[in-house]
Amino acid sequence: MVTKRVHKRQLLLMDDDYVNQVIEYTLAYCVWKYKLDVHALIVEGNHIHRVDTDALGFRPDFIRDFHSFVGRQLNRYYDEGDSFFSSKKTNIADNEEEHDVLQRIVYTMGNPVADGIEREGKNHKGIRMRWPQPERIIKKPKGFWRPIEKGGVTPDELPLRFVRPPGYEGLTDNELDTLLEQRTLDYEKQAREERQETDKEFLSAVGARLE
C-alpha cells in the first residue's frame, strides 16, 4: 500500500470534479506507462491510499510521475507555487503474503470510517474505488497536458481499470468480491464501535447539523 499526504495536511484533495479528473487521468496514465496492477484507491481531503502490485519493478518511477504530475496540475488549479505533497518520504507497505493485499484493500476502502469522516465508507464524497468495478474511460484534463496535435504524447482518453489482487485462486471473482465487501463492512463496524466508546462524532454528522 502506498500513502502520500498533502503538504501540511492541507485539504486540497476534497471532492471536486476537476481534482477527481486530474487524479483519475494521471493514475490511468501512470498505469498505462508503467504497467502496475492497481487494486484499490481512496482519496480523502489530505491524503491518498493506493493498493497495487508491482510485478515489473517500476513502482519508484510510477510514484515519482504520479505525485509530480498530480501536484503540478493541482498547484496550477489552486494558483499555488509551493510543494503540493509533503516532503516526507512516501509510505510504502509491501504485500508479502496474499492476505496482506486483502487486508490493505479493506483498510483503504474503510478508511473514511476509520478516519471519522463517514459512518459508512460507501457514502464517501470523493474517489473510493476497487476491483472489480467496471473499466472507465477518463478524458485528459485541460490546462496541463500538451495536446497531441501540438506535439503531446499522452492520449486524449485513457482507460482506468482495477485489477484482481493476486492469490485466492480457489475463489471465483464473485466470491472474492463478496469476501472483500464483508471484511470491509466488519472493519467499518469495528471503527464505528471504537468511536462510540470515546464519544467521537463523524464529520458528516457534524456537518449535517451545521447546514
PDB file of C-alpha atoms in Angstrom:
ATOM      1  CA  MET A   1       0.000   0.000   0.000  1.00  0.00           C
ATOM      2  CA  VAL A   2       1.260   3.454  -0.938  1.00  0.00           C
ATOM      3  CA  THR A   3       0.251   6.507   1.114  1.00  0.00           C
ATOM      4  CA  LYS A   4       1.012  10.143   0.290  1.00  0.00           C
ATOM      5  CA  ARG A   5      -0.105  13.233   2.188  1.00  0.00           C
ATOM      6  CA  VAL A   6      -0.589  16.817   1.090  1.00  0.00           C
ATOM      7  CA  HIS A   7       1.927  19.404   2.370  1.00  0.00           C
ATOM      8  CA  LYS A   8       0.976  20.456   5.916  1.00  0.00           C
ATOM      9  CA  ARG A   9      -2.079  18.191   5.580  1.00  0.00           C
ATOM     10  CA  GLN A  10      -3.998  20.889   3.727  1.00  0.00           C
ATOM     11  CA  LEU A  11      -7.424  19.811   2.478  1.00  0.00           C
ATOM     12  CA  LEU A  12      -6.611  20.177  -1.213  1.00  0.00           C
ATOM     13  CA  LEU A  13      -7.945  16.786  -2.316  1.00  0.00           C
ATOM     14  CA  MET A  14     -11.570  17.415  -1.371  1.00  0.00           C
ATOM     15  CA  ASP A  15     -14.254  16.098  -3.701  1.00  0.00           C
ATOM     16  CA  ASP A  16     -14.177  18.319  -6.797  1.00  0.00           C
ATOM     17  CA  ASP A  17     -14.816  17.426 -10.441  1.00  0.00           C
ATOM     18  CA  TYR A  18     -11.508  18.796 -11.724  1.00  0.00           C
ATOM     19  CA  VAL A  19      -9.450  17.414  -8.820  1.00  0.00           C
ATOM     20  CA  ASN A  20     -11.003  13.983  -9.357  1.00  0.00           C
ATOM     21  CA  GLN A  21     -10.353  14.121 -13.116  1.00  0.00           C
ATOM     22  CA  VAL A  22      -6.705  15.053 -12.531  1.00  0.00           C
ATOM     23  CA  ILE A  23      -6.185  12.153 -10.131  1.00  0.00           C
ATOM     24  CA  GLU A  24      -8.031   9.602 -12.254  1.00  0.00           C
ATOM     25  CA  TYR A  25      -6.385  10.572 -15.544  1.00  0.00           C
ATOM     26  CA  THR A  26      -2.903  10.759 -14.018  1.00  0.00           C
ATOM     27  CA  LEU A  27      -3.411   7.361 -12.391  1.00  0.00           C
ATOM     28  CA  ALA A  28      -4.610   5.914 -15.703  1.00  0.00           C
ATOM     29  CA  TYR A  29      -1.610   7.455 -17.486  1.00  0.00           C
ATOM     30  CA  CYS A  30       0.904   6.026 -14.999  1.00  0.00           C
ATOM     31  CA  VAL A  31      -0.737   2.599 -15.155  1.00  0.00           C
ATOM     32  CA  TRP A  32      -0.616   2.768 -18.967  1.00  0.00           C
ATOM     33  CA  LYS A  33       3.061   3.770 -18.897  1.00  0.00           C
ATOM     34  CA  TYR A  34       4.418   1.553 -16.102  1.00  0.00           C
ATOM     35  CA  LYS A  35       2.051  -1.448 -16.159  1.00  0.00           C
ATOM     36  CA  LEU A  36       1.377  -1.623 -12.416  1.00  0.00           C
ATOM     37  CA  ASP A  37      -1.705  -3.549 -11.294  1.00  0.00           C
ATOM     38  CA  VAL A  38      -3.826  -1.228  -9.156  1.00  0.00           C
ATOM     39  CA  HIS A  39      -6.346  -2.930  -6.869  1.00  0.00           C
ATOM     40  CA  ALA A  40      -7.851  -0.094  -4.803  1.00  0.00           C
ATOM     41  CA  LEU A  41      -7.719   3.674  -4.337  1.00  0.00           C
ATOM     42  CA  ILE A  42      -9.098   6.144  -1.813  1.00  0.00           C
ATOM     43  CA  VAL A  43      -8.672   9.922  -1.951  1.00  0.00           C
ATOM     44  CA  GLU A  44      -9.524  11.853   1.209  1.00  0.00           C
ATOM     45  CA  GLY A  45      -9.104  15.537   1.915  1.00  0.00           C
ATOM     46  CA  ASN A  46      -5.367  15.492   2.544  1.00  0.00           C
ATOM     47  CA  HIS A  47      -4.042  12.072   1.557  1.00  0.00           C
ATOM     48  CA  ILE A  48      -4.214   9.217  -0.927  1.00  0.00           C
ATOM     49  CA  HIS A  49      -4.033   5.467  -0.262  1.00  0.00           C
ATOM     50  CA  ARG A  50      -3.359   3.125  -3.176  1.00  0.00           C
ATOM     51  CA  VAL A  51      -3.017  -0.671  -3.168  1.00  0.00           C
ATOM     52  CA  ASP A  52      -1.086  -2.129  -6.088  1.00  0.00           C
ATOM     53  CA  THR A  53       1.135  -4.960  -7.264  1.00  0.00           C
ATOM     54  CA  ASP A  54       4.486  -4.031  -8.811  1.00  0.00           C
ATOM     55  CA  ALA A  55       5.420  -7.140 -10.786  1.00  0.00           C
ATOM     56  CA  LEU A  56       7.886  -5.333 -13.097  1.00  0.00           C
ATOM     57  CA  GLY A  57       9.672  -3.175 -10.515  1.00  0.00           C
ATOM     58  CA  PHE A  58       8.527   0.202 -11.844  1.00  0.00           C
ATOM     59  CA  ARG A  59       6.853   1.474  -8.654  1.00  0.00           C
ATOM     60  CA  PRO A  60       9.539   4.145  -7.907  1.00  0.00           C
ATOM     61  CA  ASP A  61       9.035   5.653 -11.376  1.00  0.00           C
ATOM     62  CA  PHE A  62       5.266   5.352 -11.029  1.00  0.00           C
ATOM     63  CA  ILE A  63       5.325   7.157  -7.668  1.00  0.00           C
ATOM     64  CA  ARG A  64       7.629   9.898  -8.958  1.00  0.00           C
ATOM     65  CA  ASP A  65       5.487  10.655 -12.000  1.00  0.00           C
ATOM     66  CA  PHE A  66       2.098  10.255 -10.327  1.00  0.00           C
ATOM     67  CA  HIS A  67       2.880  12.602  -7.451  1.00  0.00           C
ATOM     68  CA  SER A  68       4.755  15.073  -9.651  1.00  0.00           C
ATOM     69  CA  PHE A  69       2.022  15.320 -12.297  1.00  0.00           C
ATOM     70  CA  VAL A  70      -0.841  15.469  -9.792  1.00  0.00           C
ATOM     71  CA  GLY A  71       0.980  18.099  -7.729  1.00  0.00           C
ATOM     72  CA  ARG A  72       1.831  20.297 -10.722  1.00  0.00           C
ATOM     73  CA  GLN A  73      -1.696  20.177 -12.105  1.00  0.00           C
ATOM     74  CA  LEU A  74      -3.352  20.974  -8.789  1.00  0.00           C
ATOM     75  CA  ASN A  75      -0.851  23.706  -7.944  1.00  0.00           C
ATOM     76  CA  ARG A  76      -1.864  25.356 -11.202  1.00  0.00           C
ATOM     77  CA  TYR A  77      -5.548  24.818 -10.360  1.00  0.00           C
ATOM     78  CA  TYR A  78      -5.166  26.403  -6.918  1.00  0.00           C
ATOM     79  CA  ASP A  79      -2.715  29.043  -8.174  1.00  0.00           C
ATOM     80  CA  GLU A  80      -0.063  27.852  -5.723  1.00  0.00           C
ATOM     81  CA  GLY A  81       3.699  27.580  -6.131  1.00  0.00           C
ATOM     82  CA  ASP A  82       4.811  25.598  -3.076  1.00  0.00           C
ATOM     83  CA  SER A  83       5.242  21.838  -2.891  1.00  0.00           C
ATOM     84  CA  PHE A  84       1.848  20.190  -3.197  1.00  0.00           C
ATOM     85  CA  PHE A  85       2.678  16.930  -1.440  1.00  0.00           C
ATOM     86  CA  SER A  86       4.534  16.555   1.831  1.00  0.00           C
ATOM     87  CA  SER A  87       8.310  16.329   1.588  1.00  0.00           C
ATOM     88  CA  LYS A  88       8.184  13.384   3.998  1.00  0.00           C
ATOM     89  CA  LYS A  89       9.023  10.030   2.469  1.00  0.00           C
ATOM     90  CA  THR A  90       6.138   8.271   0.733  1.00  0.00           C
ATOM     91  CA  ASN A  91       4.851   5.481   2.984  1.00  0.00           C
ATOM     92  CA  ILE A  92       5.057   2.096   1.250  1.00  0.00           C
ATOM     93  CA  ALA A  93       3.859  -1.149   2.841  1.00  0.00           C
ATOM     94  CA  ASP A  94       4.703  -4.123   0.633  1.00  0.00           C
ATOM     95  CA  ASN A  95       2.382  -7.112   0.328  1.00  0.00           C
ATOM     96  CA  GLU A  96       4.457 -10.096   1.409  1.00  0.00           C
ATOM     97  CA  GLU A  97       1.612 -12.603   1.797  1.00  0.00           C
ATOM     98  CA  GLU A  98      -1.613 -12.978  -0.150  1.00  0.00           C
ATOM     99  CA  HIS A  99      -3.671 -11.963   2.890  1.00  0.00           C
ATOM    100  CA  ASP A 100      -1.672  -8.717   3.136  1.00  0.00           C
ATOM    101  CA  VAL A 101      -3.123  -7.303  -0.061  1.00  0.00           C
ATOM    102  CA  LEU A 102      -6.693  -8.096   1.014  1.00  0.00           C
ATOM    103  CA  GLN A 103      -6.104  -6.541   4.421  1.00  0.00           C
ATOM    104  CA  ARG A 104      -4.806  -3.354   2.793  1.00  0.00           C
ATOM    105  CA  ILE A 105      -7.703  -3.153   0.346  1.00  0.00           C
ATOM    106  CA  VAL A 106     -10.070  -3.441   3.315  1.00  0.00           C
ATOM    107  CA  TYR A 107      -8.144  -0.726   5.176  1.00  0.00           C
ATOM    108  CA  THR A 108      -8.254   1.506   2.118  1.00  0.00           C
ATOM    109  CA  MET A 109     -11.972   1.119   1.488  1.00  0.00           C
ATOM    110  CA  GLY A 110     -12.851   1.516   5.160  1.00  0.00           C
ATOM    111  CA  ASN A 111     -10.565   4.491   5.729  1.00  0.00           C
ATOM    112  CA  PRO A 112     -13.307   7.169   5.622  1.00  0.00           C
ATOM    113  CA  VAL A 113     -14.918   5.438   8.607  1.00  0.00           C
ATOM    114  CA  ALA A 114     -11.676   4.828  10.490  1.00  0.00           C
ATOM    115  CA  ASP A 115     -10.734   8.493   9.976  1.00  0.00           C
ATOM    116  CA  GLY A 116     -14.071   9.653  11.350  1.00  0.00           C
ATOM    117  CA  ILE A 117     -15.378  11.178   8.125  1.00  0.00           C
ATOM    118  CA  GLU A 118     -18.348   8.954   7.302  1.00  0.00           C
ATOM    119  CA  ARG A 119     -20.317   6.335   9.216  1.00  0.00           C
ATOM    120  CA  GLU A 120     -20.218   4.135   6.120  1.00  0.00           C
ATOM    121  CA  GLY A 121     -17.446   4.060   3.553  1.00  0.00           C
ATOM    122  CA  LYS A 122     -19.931   3.794   0.678  1.00  0.00           C
ATOM    123  CA  ASN A 123     -21.059   7.363   1.481  1.00  0.00           C
ATOM    124  CA  HIS A 124     -17.593   8.821   0.957  1.00  0.00           C
ATOM    125  CA  LYS A 125     -17.777  12.002  -1.137  1.00  0.00           C
ATOM    126  CA  GLY A 126     -14.748  11.541  -3.324  1.00  0.00           C
ATOM    127  CA  ILE A 127     -12.760   8.838  -5.072  1.00  0.00           C
ATOM    128  CA  ARG A 128     -13.221   5.411  -3.500  1.00  0.00           C
ATOM    129  CA  MET A 129     -12.657   2.579  -5.948  1.00  0.00           C
ATOM    130  CA  ARG A 130     -11.514  -1.007  -6.033  1.00  0.00           C
ATOM    131  CA  TRP A 131     -11.574  -4.104  -8.188  1.00  0.00           C
ATOM    132  CA  PRO A 132     -13.910  -5.356  -9.696  1.00  0.00           C
ATOM    133  CA  GLN A 133     -15.539  -2.065 -10.639  1.00  0.00           C
ATOM    134  CA  PRO A 134     -16.032  -1.680 -14.415  1.00  0.00           C
ATOM    135  CA  GLU A 135     -13.375  -0.021 -16.539  1.00  0.00           C
ATOM    136  CA  ARG A 136     -13.965   3.694 -17.147  1.00  0.00           C
ATOM    137  CA  ILE A 137     -12.610   5.994 -19.855  1.00  0.00           C
ATOM    138  CA  ILE A 138     -11.040   9.163 -18.416  1.00  0.00           C
ATOM    139  CA  LYS A 139     -10.602  12.273 -20.528  1.00  0.00           C
ATOM    140  CA  LYS A 140      -7.388  14.278 -20.348  1.00  0.00           C
ATOM    141  CA  PRO A 141      -7.812  17.347 -18.080  1.00  0.00           C
ATOM    142  CA  LYS A 142      -7.343  20.742 -19.695  1.00  0.00           C
ATOM    143  CA  GLY A 143      -4.612  23.184 -18.811  1.00  0.00           C
ATOM    144  CA  PHE A 144      -1.552  20.970 -18.278  1.00  0.00           C
ATOM    145  CA  TRP A 145      -1.055  18.134 -20.754  1.00  0.00           C
ATOM    146  CA  ARG A 146       0.062  19.168 -24.232  1.00  0.00           C
ATOM    147  CA  PRO A 147      -2.496  18.218 -26.909  1.00  0.00           C
ATOM    148  CA  ILE A 148      -1.387  15.540 -29.370  1.00  0.00           C
ATOM    149  CA  GLU A 149      -1.850  17.967 -32.282  1.00  0.00           C
ATOM    150  CA  LYS A 150       0.726  20.227 -30.620  1.00  0.00           C
ATOM    151  CA  GLY A 151       3.316  17.516 -30.044  1.00  0.00           C
ATOM    152  CA  GLY A 152       1.938  15.928 -26.891  1.00  0.00           C
ATOM    153  CA  VAL A 153       2.425  12.215 -26.323  1.00  0.00           C
ATOM    154  CA  THR A 154      -0.343  11.465 -23.807  1.00  0.00           C
ATOM    155  CA  PRO A 155      -3.633  10.091 -25.200  1.00  0.00           C
ATOM    156  CA  ASP A 156      -6.734  12.284 -25.055  1.00  0.00           C
ATOM    157  CA  GLU A 157      -8.527   9.443 -23.276  1.00  0.00           C
ATOM    158  CA  LEU A 158      -7.250   6.535 -21.197  1.00  0.00           C
ATOM    159  CA  PRO A 159      -8.944   3.519 -19.603  1.00  0.00           C
ATOM    160  CA  LEU A 160      -8.904   3.350 -15.810  1.00  0.00           C
ATOM    161  CA  ARG A 161      -9.158  -0.233 -14.677  1.00  0.00           C
ATOM    162  CA  PHE A 162      -8.638  -2.033 -11.394  1.00  0.00           C
ATOM    163  CA  VAL A 163      -7.095  -5.499 -11.343  1.00  0.00           C
ATOM    164  CA  ARG A 164      -7.999  -8.528  -9.246  1.00  0.00           C
ATOM    165  CA  PRO A 165      -5.483  -8.890  -6.386  1.00  0.00           C
ATOM    166  CA  PRO A 166      -3.105 -11.870  -6.511  1.00  0.00           C
ATOM    167  CA  GLY A 167      -3.750 -15.043  -4.571  1.00  0.00           C
ATOM    168  CA  TYR A 168      -7.013 -16.718  -3.577  1.00  0.00           C
ATOM    169  CA  GLU A 169      -7.046 -18.716  -6.801  1.00  0.00           C
ATOM    170  CA  GLY A 170      -9.643 -21.035  -5.250  1.00  0.00           C
ATOM    171  CA  LEU A 171     -12.223 -18.250  -5.199  1.00  0.00           C
ATOM    172  CA  THR A 172     -14.223 -17.012  -8.153  1.00  0.00           C
ATOM    173  CA  ASP A 173     -14.293 -13.269  -8.863  1.00  0.00           C
ATOM    174  CA  ASN A 174     -17.722 -13.037  -7.261  1.00  0.00           C
ATOM    175  CA  GLU A 175     -16.616 -14.956  -4.159  1.00  0.00           C
ATOM    176  CA  LEU A 176     -13.507 -12.794  -3.714  1.00  0.00           C
ATOM    177  CA  ASP A 177     -15.539  -9.614  -4.226  1.00  0.00           C
ATOM    178  CA  THR A 178     -18.022 -10.797  -1.563  1.00  0.00           C
ATOM    179  CA  LEU A 179     -15.176 -11.608   0.825  1.00  0.00           C
ATOM    180  CA  LEU A 180     -13.671  -8.137   0.378  1.00  0.00           C
ATOM    181  CA  GLU A 181     -17.031  -6.444   0.886  1.00  0.00           C
ATOM    182  CA  GLN A 182     -17.800  -8.388   4.067  1.00  0.00           C
ATOM    183  CA  ARG A 183     -14.375  -7.760   5.565  1.00  0.00           C
ATOM    184  CA  THR A 184     -14.711  -4.068   4.756  1.00  0.00           C
ATOM    185  CA  LEU A 185     -18.102  -3.917   6.484  1.00  0.00           C
ATOM    186  CA  ASP A 186     -16.641  -5.702   9.530  1.00  0.00           C
ATOM    187  CA  TYR A 187     -13.725  -3.259   9.638  1.00  0.00           C
ATOM    188  CA  GLU A 188     -16.073  -0.283   9.405  1.00  0.00           C
ATOM    189  CA  LYS A 189     -18.298  -1.704  12.161  1.00  0.00           C
ATOM    190  CA  GLN A 190     -15.277  -2.049  14.450  1.00  0.00           C
ATOM    191  CA  ALA A 191     -14.210   1.526  13.659  1.00  0.00           C
ATOM    192  CA  ARG A 192     -17.704   2.843  14.471  1.00  0.00           C
ATOM    193  CA  GLU A 193     -17.740   0.987  17.780  1.00  0.00           C
ATOM    194  CA  GLU A 194     -14.339   2.386  18.744  1.00  0.00           C
ATOM    195  CA  ARG A 195     -15.526   5.944  18.037  1.00  0.00           C
ATOM    196  CA  GLN A 196     -18.715   5.337  20.011  1.00  0.00           C
ATOM    197  CA  GLU A 197     -16.705   4.241  23.038  1.00  0.00           C
ATOM    198  CA  THR A 198     -14.845   7.567  23.028  1.00  0.00           C
ATOM    199  CA  ASP A 199     -17.923   9.681  22.144  1.00  0.00           C
ATOM    200  CA  LYS A 200     -16.321  10.875  18.922  1.00  0.00           C
ATOM    201  CA  GLU A 201     -18.695  12.049  16.208  1.00  0.00           C
ATOM    202  CA  PHE A 202     -18.311  11.649  12.474  1.00  0.00           C
ATOM    203  CA  LEU A 203     -17.545  14.772  10.465  1.00  0.00           C
ATOM    204  CA  SER A 204     -20.502  14.072   8.160  1.00  0.00           C
ATOM    205  CA  ALA A 205     -22.887  14.162  11.150  1.00  0.00           C
ATOM    206  CA  VAL A 206     -21.397  17.408  12.459  1.00  0.00           C
ATOM    207  CA  GLY A 207     -21.622  18.981   9.016  1.00  0.00           C
ATOM    208  CA  ALA A 208     -25.257  17.918   8.614  1.00  0.00           C
ATOM    209  CA  ARG A 209     -26.192  19.680  11.869  1.00  0.00           C
ATOM    210  CA  LEU A 210     -24.447  22.867  10.750  1.00  0.00           C
ATOM    211  CA  GLU A 211     -26.291  23.078   7.418  1.00  0.00           C
TER     212      GLU A 211
END
